[in-house]
Amino acid sequence: MADDTPLLEIDDLEKHFEQSTNILDLLLRREPSKIQAVDGVSFTLETNDSIAVIGESGCGKTTLLLTLIGLHDITGGDVVYKGTPMSDFDDADWKEYRSNVQVIFQDPFNSLDPKMTVEESLKEPLKIHDVGNRDERVYQVLEDVELRPPEQYLHRKPMNLSGGEKQRVAIGRALVLEPDIILADEPVSMLDVSTQASVLRMLKDLIDDYDASMIYISHDLSTVSYISETVNVMYLGRIVESAPTEWILDDPKHPYSEALVSAIPIPDPHHDRARTEMSGAPRDPIDLGEGCRFRDRCPKVIPPDGIDVDQEAYREVMAFREALERDDLPLERIRKELDDPGDQEAFAAAIRGEYFSGEMTGENATTVDAALDDVADGDLDAAADRLRDRFESVCENTPLSVEAEADWHVACHQYYDHDRRTKEDHAITTD
Amino acid sequence: MPARDAVSLPNTEAFENIADHHIVRNFVGGLRMMLNDRTTAAYFWILVGITFLGVVGPMLAPYGIEQTQYSETGQILSAAPPSINHPLGTTFAGYDVLSRLLVGARPTVITGLLGGGLILTIGTSIGITAGYVGGRTETILMRFTDFVYGVPLIPFGIVMITFLGVGFLSSILVIGLILWRGGARVIRAQTLQIKQYPFVKVAKATGASRRRIIIKHILPNVAPMAIFFLALGVGYAIMLQASLTFLGVASPFTPSWGVMIRNAFNSGYMSQAWWWSLTPGLLIGITVLSTFMFGRGYEDLITADSESVEADTVAA
Amino acid sequence: MSRPLLEIEDLTIRYETDGGDLTAVSNASFSVDEGEFFGLAGESGSGKSTTAKAIIGGLDDNGWIDGGTIRYRGEEIQDFTDKELNEKLRWKEVSWIPQSSMNSLDPLQRVSEQALEIGRVHTDLSNEAIREKLKEMFDVVGLQQSRIDDYPHQFSGGMQQRAIIALALFLEPSLVIADEPTTALDVIMQDQIFKYLDRMKDDAEISLLLITHDISVIFESCDSVAIMHASQIAERGSTTAVHDNPRHPYAFMFKEAFPDIREPSRDLEVIEGYPPELIGEVSSCSFTDRCPWAVEECHQSAPPLEPVGDDDATHAASCFRSDEAYELYERYGATDPSAEVEAEQGGN
């Protein structure tokens, strides 16, 4: 193996699930829709690296982890371990991978088998991989995870351990095979805050001591700086920003990272933090299309050139188009609530009332009005076309791979649209 | 790789270890906890007592079971009420009821253990296989279980026994072949749940073979439920066997308690010689009740146990 | 100053367990003013949820109030029966936002039906008026008004939690008790929900009793705070007073255990050990075994909750060394050499 081969390369990794189909779908020969849980994720883990993947629930981070430990089949892209792609793994490769890549899960209460003693849990990986010296190894690893003296813990069952102790055993089990890579899924988020810090610190120290690398998955940006140098921010299956942790905390570039960072509470009554501007929640990762996944909630979505429109009004148009194109408009209900369900004009006005606050003028207003009339007439396609012609954003039609600039990757047109701004405007500054 | 895992030497050694302490320890531990509850302990000791009767009963019997008893005047003691010599009276044919009862304990115990064991083995195997393997295997196994659910018990038993030949063992076999269905469903559901726990995922990610996960993780964790079904199975098997015997489709020559009731009924003296059928009926009732209540105690214990774990989780 | 909305005085709550009577709350005192957001903080096992449950008569079957009073608008309510609580307090005066939204909405009923049921039991409002109120509240929490007739499963997790908040608020209660209302949610959703709670505070003058382990949320969103450790209130006061001038070792160590993204490389405090389980009368400071500054006195009696500082009238701490502990901590950190010397002196 060449020296410059990275430890783990995640290359355009894709994990799609097929939505369960029923008999009707089969009869109608409908294509099952795909859940794009992980969709084109790439990053590289070097030896002694610690990389974090941060995102809200449903962003695909746990799917990513399960795919990396080989519990999900890959549906696209690849994971390359020490130069060998997972798709080419034979049994021996798998065996090696499984002994060198270990995982720590979030929930300390269910990550140890309640029927096994600490000793049995810790010995299991050694037995599976036929490693000798088990007693010494188990003893040593208990010392390392600060469960001292080990004799006191060997014969306990999880029931008789506190949350912090359980998680220490789980960390010990991950380390006992002396792996190259630890995958950690929110290992401290369910612990009390008084123990959180000590477990985090211990985990970080042990990763160094055992000469391992780590991929740390969490929803919590505030503790990530204690464990990882680099952060990948994930949204709906893709990485939207990747940079050194302190940079992202200090000056997030992608509008989503910005929202995420600015929503973190500051433990200081004197600090006056503005509440988030964002509303709603991420949508389902189905039929996401080509463009930016954050466009429907993005406060900075980019209007087409030559159109003069207020940002807020533009976002309303985008939200309406999104619902229209996904056939999600609650038309029946709106019509039912009318005094006279046959009144087309009132119908169009009611739809407008539901989606627009009315801050639009000129050509923009005319287009929206015409589209609303189309919708009232039932011609949804025409309305969609009409709106797309005028309002289509670069954010929705242009695929954007994560572009690189030094150590900072931001998947947002704001930073690469040369008509708008130049890259130089956003030259990376470190303090 | 799993296959290789399974045959390599250290694993056979591990296998012995499991039998040595893993499952046994859990079983003993669970039993000890159960016996802390006085009611459950009482039922447990009743069951132990009945099993003991099954072993030594025939030796304790004061008379032979087909030894006709005579009164001092030399007459056959036909359906004689309880007396000092025959504390439970005699049958129509002049046999001692107590002796028959003691000897009859053995077939009853054998029926319970064998029937319950069959139910447990089939139910657990099908449940765990379906739950853990999933996919088509699961579909086929569970549809088969549904099918078995649709089989009416007694008529099927009669048909099967006429097919297999009337006999003590064949009646137990028939019982086992039907009654596993409830256990299979519940154990499959449990397996599905346990399969989702992180500790199983961790074991998989570490490269544990399917066999290892089933034996070391799934089995010990479904064991409480399996034991519950074993207890129910023992009870049902005894009850069903008594019913089949009573209907005349089990061997009348094995002197089980069910046979006693049947003989009493057939003799036409059932209402006069109440002592003939009352004691075996009572004993069947007590045995079945004890198994059910014992199983219930185990279930209570296990749910209380898992609730406390959940409470822990919530508190954190 | 007008009378506080909720006053809790010397409250003691016990649970009957196999090991004896477990003291969950011991002599806790604090009060919530009208329009005030009050945070009750602590780790698991601190008794914070138990305190909240006691206010609305929701203790588990094996728990009881063993002493002290709970007054709502001056009236003692700790001995209220379920019926009295339902008639006088629940929903229209005091409402409850539970931790887990998934279990607190009836999956088989539309949200509006659940609102009607609450409204019918606790008020004389007409169905139409109840629906109107619910619609208004849906608007406030950022849900479409038209969705009041949806079933719970039609909402995402965050939306369900907002629907619950709408249900808790639509009868315009004066006091809302929220038990970890956002713990299961992501930060953005948490922030959205507090945005709506802030709005309610401005518009409707509600008071909030917020129970959470997350002191950042309290410092940011509440006016006052009480920090509990193993049944005792360690310190309470306005958030600024407790933040700027903490006196109880647990209070400042707990505070320092939280990350602050403004200082991503600051060392987080670790509090060794676990809160003790207290059986029977609590006759010592419950933090003694975890406290680096504990002296003999701390083992012998429970320190009373006494006023400290002159920054704020409600600021109080229950620590024998409240006037020096923070200073020692700032100077020497949590491993304080002088503490041991003084401990010996205290022992002599």
XYZ file of C-alpha atoms in Angstrom, chain A residues 1-10 44-48 79-86 89 93 96-97 99-101 178-181 211-213:
37
model
C 0.000 0.000 0.000
C 1.391 3.342 -0.994
C 1.981 5.823 1.775
C -0.261 8.438 0.315
C -3.284 6.150 0.114
C -5.835 7.635 2.475
C -7.224 5.475 5.243
C -10.832 5.799 4.146
C -12.138 7.496 1.064
C -15.833 8.099 0.719
C -11.541 11.510 2.978
C -10.414 10.308 6.344
C -6.667 10.323 6.846
C -4.804 8.463 9.526
C -5.178 10.147 12.930
C -16.112 3.492 0.094
C -12.424 2.829 -0.328
C -10.576 1.388 2.640
C -6.777 1.513 2.360
C -7.044 1.491 -1.390
C -9.548 -1.346 -1.702
C -13.093 -0.366 -2.691
C -15.835 -1.930 -0.622
C -14.241 -6.700 -0.869
C -11.329 -8.026 3.211
C -10.260 -7.249 8.099
C -12.578 -4.266 7.693
C -12.009 -5.835 12.846
C -10.510 -2.462 11.958
C -13.644 -0.346 11.791
C -7.293 -1.732 18.380
C -9.078 -0.574 15.247
C -7.970 2.009 12.675
C -11.302 3.741 12.515
C -3.616 5.687 16.939
C -7.077 5.511 15.434
C -9.110 7.885 13.293
